[in-house]
Coordinates of C-alpha atoms in Angstrom, one line a residue:
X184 CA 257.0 -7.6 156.9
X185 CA 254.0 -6.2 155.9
X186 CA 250.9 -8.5 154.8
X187 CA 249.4 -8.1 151.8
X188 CA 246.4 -6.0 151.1
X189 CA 243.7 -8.2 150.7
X190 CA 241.6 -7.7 147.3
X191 CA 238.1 -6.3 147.0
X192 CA 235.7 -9.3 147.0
X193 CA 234.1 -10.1 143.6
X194 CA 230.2 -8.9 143.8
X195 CA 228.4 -12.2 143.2
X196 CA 227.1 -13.1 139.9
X197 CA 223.5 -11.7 139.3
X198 CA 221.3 -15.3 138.9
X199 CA 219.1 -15.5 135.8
X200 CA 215.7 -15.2 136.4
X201 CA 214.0 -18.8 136.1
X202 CA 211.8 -18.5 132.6
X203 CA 210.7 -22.3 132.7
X204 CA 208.0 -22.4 135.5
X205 CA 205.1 -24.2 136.0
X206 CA 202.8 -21.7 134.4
X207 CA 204.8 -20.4 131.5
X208 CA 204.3 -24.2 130.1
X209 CA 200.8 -24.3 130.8
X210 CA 200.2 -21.2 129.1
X211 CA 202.5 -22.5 126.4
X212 CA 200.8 -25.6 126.1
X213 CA 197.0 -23.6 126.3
X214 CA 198.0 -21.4 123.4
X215 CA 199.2 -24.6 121.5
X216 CA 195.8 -26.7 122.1
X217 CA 194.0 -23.5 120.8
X218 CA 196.0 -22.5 117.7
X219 CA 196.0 -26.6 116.6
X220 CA 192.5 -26.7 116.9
X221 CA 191.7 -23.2 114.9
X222 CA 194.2 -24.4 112.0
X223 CA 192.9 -28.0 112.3
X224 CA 189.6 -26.9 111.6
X225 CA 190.3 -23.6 109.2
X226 CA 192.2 -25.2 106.3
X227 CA 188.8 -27.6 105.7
X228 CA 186.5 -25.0 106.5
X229 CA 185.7 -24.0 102.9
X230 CA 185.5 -28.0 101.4
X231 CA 183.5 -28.8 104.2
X232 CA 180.7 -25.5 103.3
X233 CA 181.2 -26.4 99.3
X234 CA 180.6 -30.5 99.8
X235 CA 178.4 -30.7 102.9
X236 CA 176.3 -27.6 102.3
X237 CA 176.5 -27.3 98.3
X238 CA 177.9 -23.9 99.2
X239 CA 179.0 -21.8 96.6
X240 CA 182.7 -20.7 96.1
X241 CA 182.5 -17.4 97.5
X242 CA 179.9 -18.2 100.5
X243 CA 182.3 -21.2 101.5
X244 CA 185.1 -18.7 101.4
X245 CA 183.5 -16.7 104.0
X246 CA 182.5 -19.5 106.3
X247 CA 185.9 -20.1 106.7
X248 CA 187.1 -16.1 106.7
X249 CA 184.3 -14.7 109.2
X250 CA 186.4 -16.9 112.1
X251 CA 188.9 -14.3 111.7
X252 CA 186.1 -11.4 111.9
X253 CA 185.0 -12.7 115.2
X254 CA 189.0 -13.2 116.3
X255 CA 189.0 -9.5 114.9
X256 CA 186.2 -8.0 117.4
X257 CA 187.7 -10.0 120.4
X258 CA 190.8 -8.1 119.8
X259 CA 189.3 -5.4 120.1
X260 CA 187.1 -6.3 123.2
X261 CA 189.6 -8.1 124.7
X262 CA 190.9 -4.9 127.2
X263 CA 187.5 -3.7 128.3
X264 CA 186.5 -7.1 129.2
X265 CA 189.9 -7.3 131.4
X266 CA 188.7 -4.4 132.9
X267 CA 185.6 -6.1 135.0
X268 CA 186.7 -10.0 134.6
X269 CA 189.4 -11.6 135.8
X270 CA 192.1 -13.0 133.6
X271 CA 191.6 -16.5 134.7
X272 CA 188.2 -16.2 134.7
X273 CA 188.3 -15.1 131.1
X274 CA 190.8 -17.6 130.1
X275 CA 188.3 -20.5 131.3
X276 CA 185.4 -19.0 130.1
X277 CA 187.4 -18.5 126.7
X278 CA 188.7 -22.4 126.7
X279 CA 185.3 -23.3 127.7
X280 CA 183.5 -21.6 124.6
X281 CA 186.0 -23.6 122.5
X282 CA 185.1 -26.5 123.2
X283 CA 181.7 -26.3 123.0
X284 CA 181.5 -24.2 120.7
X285 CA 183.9 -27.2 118.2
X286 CA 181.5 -29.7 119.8
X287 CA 178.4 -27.6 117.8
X288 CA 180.0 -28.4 114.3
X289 CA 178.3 -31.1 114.8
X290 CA 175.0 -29.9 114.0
X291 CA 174.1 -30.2 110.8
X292 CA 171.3 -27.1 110.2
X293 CA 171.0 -24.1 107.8
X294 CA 174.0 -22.9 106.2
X295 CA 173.5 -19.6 108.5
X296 CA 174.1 -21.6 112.2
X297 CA 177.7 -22.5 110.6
X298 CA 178.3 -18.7 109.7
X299 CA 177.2 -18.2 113.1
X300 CA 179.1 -20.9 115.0
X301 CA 182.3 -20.1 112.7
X302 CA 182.0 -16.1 114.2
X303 CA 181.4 -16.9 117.5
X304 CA 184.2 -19.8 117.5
X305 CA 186.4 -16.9 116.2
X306 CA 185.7 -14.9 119.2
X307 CA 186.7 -17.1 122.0
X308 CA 190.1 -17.9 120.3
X309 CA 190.7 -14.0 120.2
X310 CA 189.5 -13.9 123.3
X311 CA 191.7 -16.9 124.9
X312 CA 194.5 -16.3 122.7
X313 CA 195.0 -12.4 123.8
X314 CA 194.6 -13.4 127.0
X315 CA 196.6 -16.1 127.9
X316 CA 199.7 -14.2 125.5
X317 CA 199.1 -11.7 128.5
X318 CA 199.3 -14.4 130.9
X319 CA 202.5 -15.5 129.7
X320 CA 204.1 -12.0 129.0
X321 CA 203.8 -11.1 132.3
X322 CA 205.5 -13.6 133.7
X323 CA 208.4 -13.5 131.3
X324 CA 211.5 -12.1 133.6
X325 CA 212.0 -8.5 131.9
X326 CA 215.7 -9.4 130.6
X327 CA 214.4 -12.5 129.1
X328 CA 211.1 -11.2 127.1
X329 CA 213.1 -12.2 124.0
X330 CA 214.2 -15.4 124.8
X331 CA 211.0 -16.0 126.5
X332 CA 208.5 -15.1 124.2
X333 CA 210.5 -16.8 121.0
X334 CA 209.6 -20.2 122.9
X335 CA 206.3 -19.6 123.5
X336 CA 205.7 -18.6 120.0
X337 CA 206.9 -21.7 119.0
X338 CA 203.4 -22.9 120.1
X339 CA 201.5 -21.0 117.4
X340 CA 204.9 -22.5 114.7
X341 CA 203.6 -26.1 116.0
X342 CA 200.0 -25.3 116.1
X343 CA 200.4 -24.1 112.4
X344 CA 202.2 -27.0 111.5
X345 CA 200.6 -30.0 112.8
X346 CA 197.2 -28.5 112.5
X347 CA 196.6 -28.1 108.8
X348 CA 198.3 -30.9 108.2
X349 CA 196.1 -32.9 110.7
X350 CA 192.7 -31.5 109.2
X351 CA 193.4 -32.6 105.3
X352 CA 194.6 -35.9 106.7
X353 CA 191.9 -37.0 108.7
X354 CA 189.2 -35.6 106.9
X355 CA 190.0 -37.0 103.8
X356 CA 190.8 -40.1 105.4
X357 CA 188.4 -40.2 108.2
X358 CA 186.1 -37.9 107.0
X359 CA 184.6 -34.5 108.6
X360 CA 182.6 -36.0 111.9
X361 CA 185.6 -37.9 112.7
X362 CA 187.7 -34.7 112.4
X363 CA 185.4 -32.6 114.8
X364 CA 185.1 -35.4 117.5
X365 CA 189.0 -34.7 117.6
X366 CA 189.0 -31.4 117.3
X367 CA 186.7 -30.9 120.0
X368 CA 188.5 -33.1 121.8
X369 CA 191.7 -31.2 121.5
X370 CA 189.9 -28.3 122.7
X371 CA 188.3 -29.6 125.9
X372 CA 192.2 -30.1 126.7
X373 CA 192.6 -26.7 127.2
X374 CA 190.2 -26.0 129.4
X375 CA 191.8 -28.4 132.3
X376 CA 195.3 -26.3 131.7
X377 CA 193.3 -23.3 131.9
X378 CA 192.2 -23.8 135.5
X379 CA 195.8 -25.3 136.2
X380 CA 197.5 -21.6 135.6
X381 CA 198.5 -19.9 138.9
X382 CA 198.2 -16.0 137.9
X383 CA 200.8 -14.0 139.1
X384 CA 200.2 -11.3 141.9
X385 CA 202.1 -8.7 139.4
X386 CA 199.6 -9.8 136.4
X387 CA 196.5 -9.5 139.2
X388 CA 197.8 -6.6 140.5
X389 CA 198.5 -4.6 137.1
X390 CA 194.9 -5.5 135.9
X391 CA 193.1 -4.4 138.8
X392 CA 195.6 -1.2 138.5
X393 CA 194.5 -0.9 134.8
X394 CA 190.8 -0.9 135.1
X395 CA 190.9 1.3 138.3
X396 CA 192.9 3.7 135.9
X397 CA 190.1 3.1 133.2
X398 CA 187.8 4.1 135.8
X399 CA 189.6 7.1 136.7
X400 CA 189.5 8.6 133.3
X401 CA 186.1 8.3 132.4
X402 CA 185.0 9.9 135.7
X403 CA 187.8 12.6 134.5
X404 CA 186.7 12.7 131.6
X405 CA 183.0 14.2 132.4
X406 CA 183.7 17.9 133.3
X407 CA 185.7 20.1 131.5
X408 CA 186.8 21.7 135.0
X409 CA 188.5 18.5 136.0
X410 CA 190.3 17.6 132.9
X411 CA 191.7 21.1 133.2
X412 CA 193.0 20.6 137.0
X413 CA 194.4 17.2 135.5
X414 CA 196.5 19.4 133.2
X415 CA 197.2 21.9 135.8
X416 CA 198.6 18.5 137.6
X417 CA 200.7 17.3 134.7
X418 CA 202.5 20.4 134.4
X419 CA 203.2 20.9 137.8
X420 CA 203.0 17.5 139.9
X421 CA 206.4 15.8 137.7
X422 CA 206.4 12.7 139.6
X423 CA 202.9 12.0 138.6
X424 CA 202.1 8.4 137.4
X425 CA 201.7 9.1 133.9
X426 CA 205.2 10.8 133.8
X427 CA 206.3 7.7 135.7
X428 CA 204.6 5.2 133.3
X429 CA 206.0 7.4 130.1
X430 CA 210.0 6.9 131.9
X431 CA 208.8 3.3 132.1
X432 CA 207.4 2.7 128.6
X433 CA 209.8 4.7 126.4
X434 CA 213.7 4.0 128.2
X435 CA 213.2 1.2 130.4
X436 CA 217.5 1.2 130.3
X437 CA 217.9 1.8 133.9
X438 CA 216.3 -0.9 136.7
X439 CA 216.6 1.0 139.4
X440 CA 215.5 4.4 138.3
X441 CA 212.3 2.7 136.7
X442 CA 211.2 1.0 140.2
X443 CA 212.1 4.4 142.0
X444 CA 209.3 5.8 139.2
X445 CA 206.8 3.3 139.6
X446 CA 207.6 3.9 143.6
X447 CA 206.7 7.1 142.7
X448 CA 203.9 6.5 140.6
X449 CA 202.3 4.6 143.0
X450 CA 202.1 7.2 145.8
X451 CA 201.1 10.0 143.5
X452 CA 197.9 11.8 144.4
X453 CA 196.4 11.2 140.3
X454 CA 196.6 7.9 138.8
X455 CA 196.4 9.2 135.6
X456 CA 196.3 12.6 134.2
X457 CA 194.9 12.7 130.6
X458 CA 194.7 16.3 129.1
X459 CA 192.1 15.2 127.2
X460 CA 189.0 13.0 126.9
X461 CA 189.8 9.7 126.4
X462 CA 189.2 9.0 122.8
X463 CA 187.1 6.2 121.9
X464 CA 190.3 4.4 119.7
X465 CA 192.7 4.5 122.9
X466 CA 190.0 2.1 124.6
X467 CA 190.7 -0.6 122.5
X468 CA 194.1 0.4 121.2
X469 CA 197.6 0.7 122.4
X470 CA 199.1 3.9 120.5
X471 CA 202.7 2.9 121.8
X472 CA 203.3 -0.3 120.2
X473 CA 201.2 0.7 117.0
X474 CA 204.4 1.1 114.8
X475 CA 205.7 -2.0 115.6
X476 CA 202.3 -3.4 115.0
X477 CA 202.3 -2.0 111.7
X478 CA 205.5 -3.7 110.4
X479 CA 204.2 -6.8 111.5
X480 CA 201.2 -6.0 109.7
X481 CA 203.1 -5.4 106.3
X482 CA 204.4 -8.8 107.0
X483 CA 201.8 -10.8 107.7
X484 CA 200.4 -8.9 104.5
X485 CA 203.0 -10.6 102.5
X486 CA 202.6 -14.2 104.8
X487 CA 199.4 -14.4 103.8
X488 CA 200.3 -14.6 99.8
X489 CA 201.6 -17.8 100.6
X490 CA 198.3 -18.9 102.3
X491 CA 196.8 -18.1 99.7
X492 CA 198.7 -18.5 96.7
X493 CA 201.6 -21.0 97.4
X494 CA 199.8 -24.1 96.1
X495 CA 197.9 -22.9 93.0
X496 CA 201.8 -21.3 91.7
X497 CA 203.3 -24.6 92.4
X498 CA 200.7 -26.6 90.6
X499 CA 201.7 -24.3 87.6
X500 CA 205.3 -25.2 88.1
X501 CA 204.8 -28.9 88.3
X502 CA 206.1 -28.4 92.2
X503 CA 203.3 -29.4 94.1
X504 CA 205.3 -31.9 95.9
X505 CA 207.4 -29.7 97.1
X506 CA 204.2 -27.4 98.1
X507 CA 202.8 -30.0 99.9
X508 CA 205.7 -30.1 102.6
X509 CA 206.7 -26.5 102.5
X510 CA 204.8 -25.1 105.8
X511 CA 206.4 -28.1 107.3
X512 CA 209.9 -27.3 106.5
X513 CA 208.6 -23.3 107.2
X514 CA 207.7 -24.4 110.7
X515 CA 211.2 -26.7 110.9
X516 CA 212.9 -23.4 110.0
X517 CA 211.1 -21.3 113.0
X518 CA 211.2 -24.4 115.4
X519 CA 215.7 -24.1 115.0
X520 CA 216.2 -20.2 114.9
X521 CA 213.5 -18.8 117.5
X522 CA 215.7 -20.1 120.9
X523 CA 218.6 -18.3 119.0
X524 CA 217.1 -15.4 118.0
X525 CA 215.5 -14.8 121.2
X526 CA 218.4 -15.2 123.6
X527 CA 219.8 -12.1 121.1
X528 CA 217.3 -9.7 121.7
X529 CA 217.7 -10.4 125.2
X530 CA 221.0 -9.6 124.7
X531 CA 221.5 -7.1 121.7
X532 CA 218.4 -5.2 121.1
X533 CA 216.2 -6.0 118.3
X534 CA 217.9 -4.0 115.6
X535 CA 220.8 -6.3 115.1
X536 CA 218.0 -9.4 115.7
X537 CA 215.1 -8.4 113.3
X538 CA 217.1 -6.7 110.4
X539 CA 218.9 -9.8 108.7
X540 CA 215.1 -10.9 109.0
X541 CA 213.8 -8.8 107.1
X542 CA 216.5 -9.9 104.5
X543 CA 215.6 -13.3 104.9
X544 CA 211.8 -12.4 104.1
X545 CA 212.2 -11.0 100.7
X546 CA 214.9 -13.7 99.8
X547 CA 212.7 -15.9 100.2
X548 CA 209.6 -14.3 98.3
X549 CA 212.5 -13.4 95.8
X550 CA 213.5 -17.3 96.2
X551 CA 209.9 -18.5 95.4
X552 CA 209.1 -15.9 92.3
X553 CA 212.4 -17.5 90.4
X554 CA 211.6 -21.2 91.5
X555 CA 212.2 -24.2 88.9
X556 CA 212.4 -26.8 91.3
X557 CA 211.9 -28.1 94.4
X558 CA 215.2 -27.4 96.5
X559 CA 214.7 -23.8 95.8
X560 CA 210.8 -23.8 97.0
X561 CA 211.9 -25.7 100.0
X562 CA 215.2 -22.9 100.4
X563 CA 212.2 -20.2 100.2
X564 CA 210.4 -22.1 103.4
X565 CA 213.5 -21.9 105.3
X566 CA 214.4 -18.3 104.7
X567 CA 210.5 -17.3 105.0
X568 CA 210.1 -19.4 108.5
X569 CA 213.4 -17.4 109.9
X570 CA 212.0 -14.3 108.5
X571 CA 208.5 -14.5 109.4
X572 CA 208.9 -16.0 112.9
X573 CA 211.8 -13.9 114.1
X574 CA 209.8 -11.0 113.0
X575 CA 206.7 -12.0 114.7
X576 CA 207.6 -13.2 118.3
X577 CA 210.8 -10.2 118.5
X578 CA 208.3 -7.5 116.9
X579 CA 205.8 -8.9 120.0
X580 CA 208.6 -8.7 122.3
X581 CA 209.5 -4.7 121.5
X582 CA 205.9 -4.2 122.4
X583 CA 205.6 -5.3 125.6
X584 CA 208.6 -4.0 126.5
X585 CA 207.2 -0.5 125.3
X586 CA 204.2 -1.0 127.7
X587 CA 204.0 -1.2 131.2
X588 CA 202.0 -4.4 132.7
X589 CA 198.6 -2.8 133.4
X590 CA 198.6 -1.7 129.6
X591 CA 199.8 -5.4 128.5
X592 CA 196.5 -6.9 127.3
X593 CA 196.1 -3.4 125.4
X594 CA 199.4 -4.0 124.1
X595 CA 199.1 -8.0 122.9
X596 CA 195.6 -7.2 121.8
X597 CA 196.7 -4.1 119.1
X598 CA 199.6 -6.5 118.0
X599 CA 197.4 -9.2 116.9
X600 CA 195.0 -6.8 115.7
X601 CA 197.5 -5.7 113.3
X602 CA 198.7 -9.2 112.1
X603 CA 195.4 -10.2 111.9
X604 CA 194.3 -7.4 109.6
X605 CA 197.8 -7.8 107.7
X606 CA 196.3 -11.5 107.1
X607 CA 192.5 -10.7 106.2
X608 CA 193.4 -7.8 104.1
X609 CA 196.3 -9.9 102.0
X610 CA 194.1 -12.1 100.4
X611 CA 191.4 -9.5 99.1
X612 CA 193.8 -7.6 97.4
X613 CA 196.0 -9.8 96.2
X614 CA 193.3 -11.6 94.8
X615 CA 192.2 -8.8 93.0
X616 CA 195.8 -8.1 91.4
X617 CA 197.3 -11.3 91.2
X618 CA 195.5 -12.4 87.6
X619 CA 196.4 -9.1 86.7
X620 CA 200.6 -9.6 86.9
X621 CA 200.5 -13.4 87.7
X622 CA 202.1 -15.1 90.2
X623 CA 206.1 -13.9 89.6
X624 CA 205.8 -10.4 89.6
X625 CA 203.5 -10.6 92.9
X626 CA 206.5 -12.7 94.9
X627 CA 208.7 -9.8 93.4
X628 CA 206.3 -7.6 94.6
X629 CA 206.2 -9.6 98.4
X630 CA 210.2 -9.1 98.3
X631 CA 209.9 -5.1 97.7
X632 CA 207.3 -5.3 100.4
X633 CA 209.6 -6.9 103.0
X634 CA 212.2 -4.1 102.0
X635 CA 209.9 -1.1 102.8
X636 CA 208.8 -2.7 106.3
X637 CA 212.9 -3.2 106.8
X638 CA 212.7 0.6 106.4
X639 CA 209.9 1.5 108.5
X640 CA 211.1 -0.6 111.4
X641 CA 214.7 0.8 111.2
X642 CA 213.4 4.6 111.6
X643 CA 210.7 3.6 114.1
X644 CA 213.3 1.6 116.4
X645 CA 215.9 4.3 115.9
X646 CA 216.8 4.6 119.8
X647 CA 218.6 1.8 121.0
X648 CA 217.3 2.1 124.5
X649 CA 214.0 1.6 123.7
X650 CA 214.2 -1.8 121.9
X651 CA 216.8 -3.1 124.3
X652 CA 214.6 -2.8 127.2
X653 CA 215.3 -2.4 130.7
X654 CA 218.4 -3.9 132.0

């Protein structure tokens, strides 16, 4: 009798990759103690200028807008100074300025030390903000960069939440020396978690691997002779890091075949093999997730109508109540969907993810224009926190996975850059048009606006390989 044939044994079951360490909640938690302390403090920033200082409108205005200035030209800095510093030693040094930097409001001088301390304050959150998103991007298992980086956005949704919310309260309860004592105290916090990250080896090694690569170019970059060997190189040398990187950056569908090119990369005679000079833009900006950056952009232009404009249009409704409540319910709304929304980029790319987003957006702005009560303001929050938030942490998500890990801090840094300017531009403009076609037609206007970045995001993430990632 002949014994049966015995099957092939099932492979084992590849294990996830563990995304709740030790160090992803410390960032988490660092980036939350930051972001309540800049809200906390930048919704009373302009009262506090008009009533303390006898300010006038506009010059208030800007003691409270040149924070985002400073936050602007740390952006920007952010990648050179990872080229000589450490990112732990920049994170501390970053958590340290908070705090003492919150401890100076304090002093009550000329109206020019506030400017000052407001700009400089500005700077170590863009500083300590790009940073420790690097941080945490970096350790984020590749396969779970959605998932991953959905919860620790959650810590900006809670930081924008209970901040503003905590700076009208106790300031107009406790009054404004009362609200920095806490605010400053709420800083110093950060600092201890600061020294309490472990950075990883990989995040280390790809920083150290991205300044010696900085290094590289400029010394490349100062004969014409060399830069033309380097092109020699590029055409003939295939396996070169920068074809290696490219592979990396633009499919990263195939595991094994990436880690055979960075293999490569590594042992390859030029680092880096630019055929020309290094422009002066590319040291502070990363031209492979700019597209993505841009749609963010467009949305955060359209975000910040409701900074700006929410409560004035709901006072002309008679819905202030509602008003009052509606970043609350906003944040309730990002606080459900992000896990979800997440775990399906990880799984599904962001096309099917970010598009019913985009939807959401302008029914919501469409939502708020045709608003007669509360229950449709309140509808508006929740469509505009899915919309917004899924937008924000997956649009962050498709660019890191477009950059490799020594190009990360580029990468966060032109991302926020983006949003940022989305955010400071918004309210200029709009400002300027608003009293020209009221307060409707703008939301109608937001909606359209939401519409066109659905469009530029579905031809920019065309290739599905791309925005799924490396499997």
């Amino acid at each position: 009798m002949n014994e049966p044939i015995p099957s092939a044994p099932t492979p084992p079951k590849r294990l996830k990759q563990k995304l709740w360490t030790r160090d992803f909640i410390l960032g988490t938690l660092t980036n939350f103690v930051i972001s309540a302390n800049y809200f906390m403090l930048m919704v009373v920033m302009t009262a506090y200028a008009m009533t303390v200082y006898q300010a006038p409108a506009s010059l208030a205005a800007f003691c409270a807008s040149v924070f985002v200035i400073g936050t602007l030209v740390a952006r920007f800095t952010s990648a050179l100074l990872l080229e000589r510093v450490a990112l732990k030693t920049l994170l501390v040094i970053g958590t340290l300025l908070e705090a003492t930097l919150t401890a100076l409001y304090f002093l009550h001088g000329a109206l020019g030390l506030l400017i000052v301390v407001r700009f400089t304050h500005g700077f170590a959150f863009g500083t300590c903000s790009t940073v420790v998103t690097t941080l945490v991007t970096s350790m984020v298992p590749i396969e779970r960069k959605g998932e991953g980086i959905g919860y620790f956005m959650l810590s900006v949704t809670l930081g924008a939440a209970i901040g503003p919310f905590a700076g009208i309260f106790i300031s107009n309860n406790l009054g404004y020396p009362t609200l920095f004592a806490i605010a400053t105290a709420i800083a110093c916090i950060s600092l201890p978690l600061a020294l309490a990250i472990r950075v990883p080896k990989d995040a280390t090694r790809a920083n150290r691997k991205h300044a010696q690569s900085g290094a590289t170019e400029r010394a490349k970059a100062q004969t014409q002779e060399q830069a033309a060997a380097d092109e020699v190189a590029a055409n003939f040398m295939p396996g070169t890091a920068e074809g290696a990187r490219e592979i990396y950056a633009g499919e990263r569908q195939d595991g094994e075949l990436a880690a055979t090119n960075l293999h490569t990369s590594k042992q390859a005679v030029l680092p880096h093999t630019p055929n020309q000079k290094q422009s002066f833009a590319s040291k502070f900006i990363e031209a492979n997730v700019l597209p993505i950056s841009l749609v963010a952009c467009i949305i955060f232009f359209g975000y910040s109508s409701l900074l700006t404009f929410l409560t004035p249009f709901a006072t002309e409704l008679g819905l202030a109540r509602a008003a009052s409540v509606f970043f609350i319910v906003y944040a309730i709304s990002m606080f459900i969907t992000r896990p979800f929304t997440g775990k399906a980029f990880d799984r599904s790319g962001a096309r099917p993810v970010m598009t019913p987003a985009f939807f959401a957006f302008s029914g919501g702005m469409l939502l708020l224009a045709f608003a007669t009560n509360d229950w449709m303001i309140l509808g508006a929050a929740l469509l505009l926190g899915f919309g917004v938030g899924t937008i924000q942490s997956c649009g962050l998500a498709v660019a890191v996975r477009k950059t490799p890990d020594e190009r990360l801090s580029k990468a966060n840094a032109t991302f926020y850059i983006m949003l940022d300017l989305g955010v400071g531009i918004g309210p200029v403009l709009l400002g300027a048009v608003q009293p020209l076609i009221g307060y409707h037609a703008m939301y109608i206007g937001m909606a359209a606006l939401g519409l066109a970045a659905l469009i530029l995001f579905l031809n920019i993430c065309g290739d599905k390989r791309v925005t799924i990632g490396r499997k």
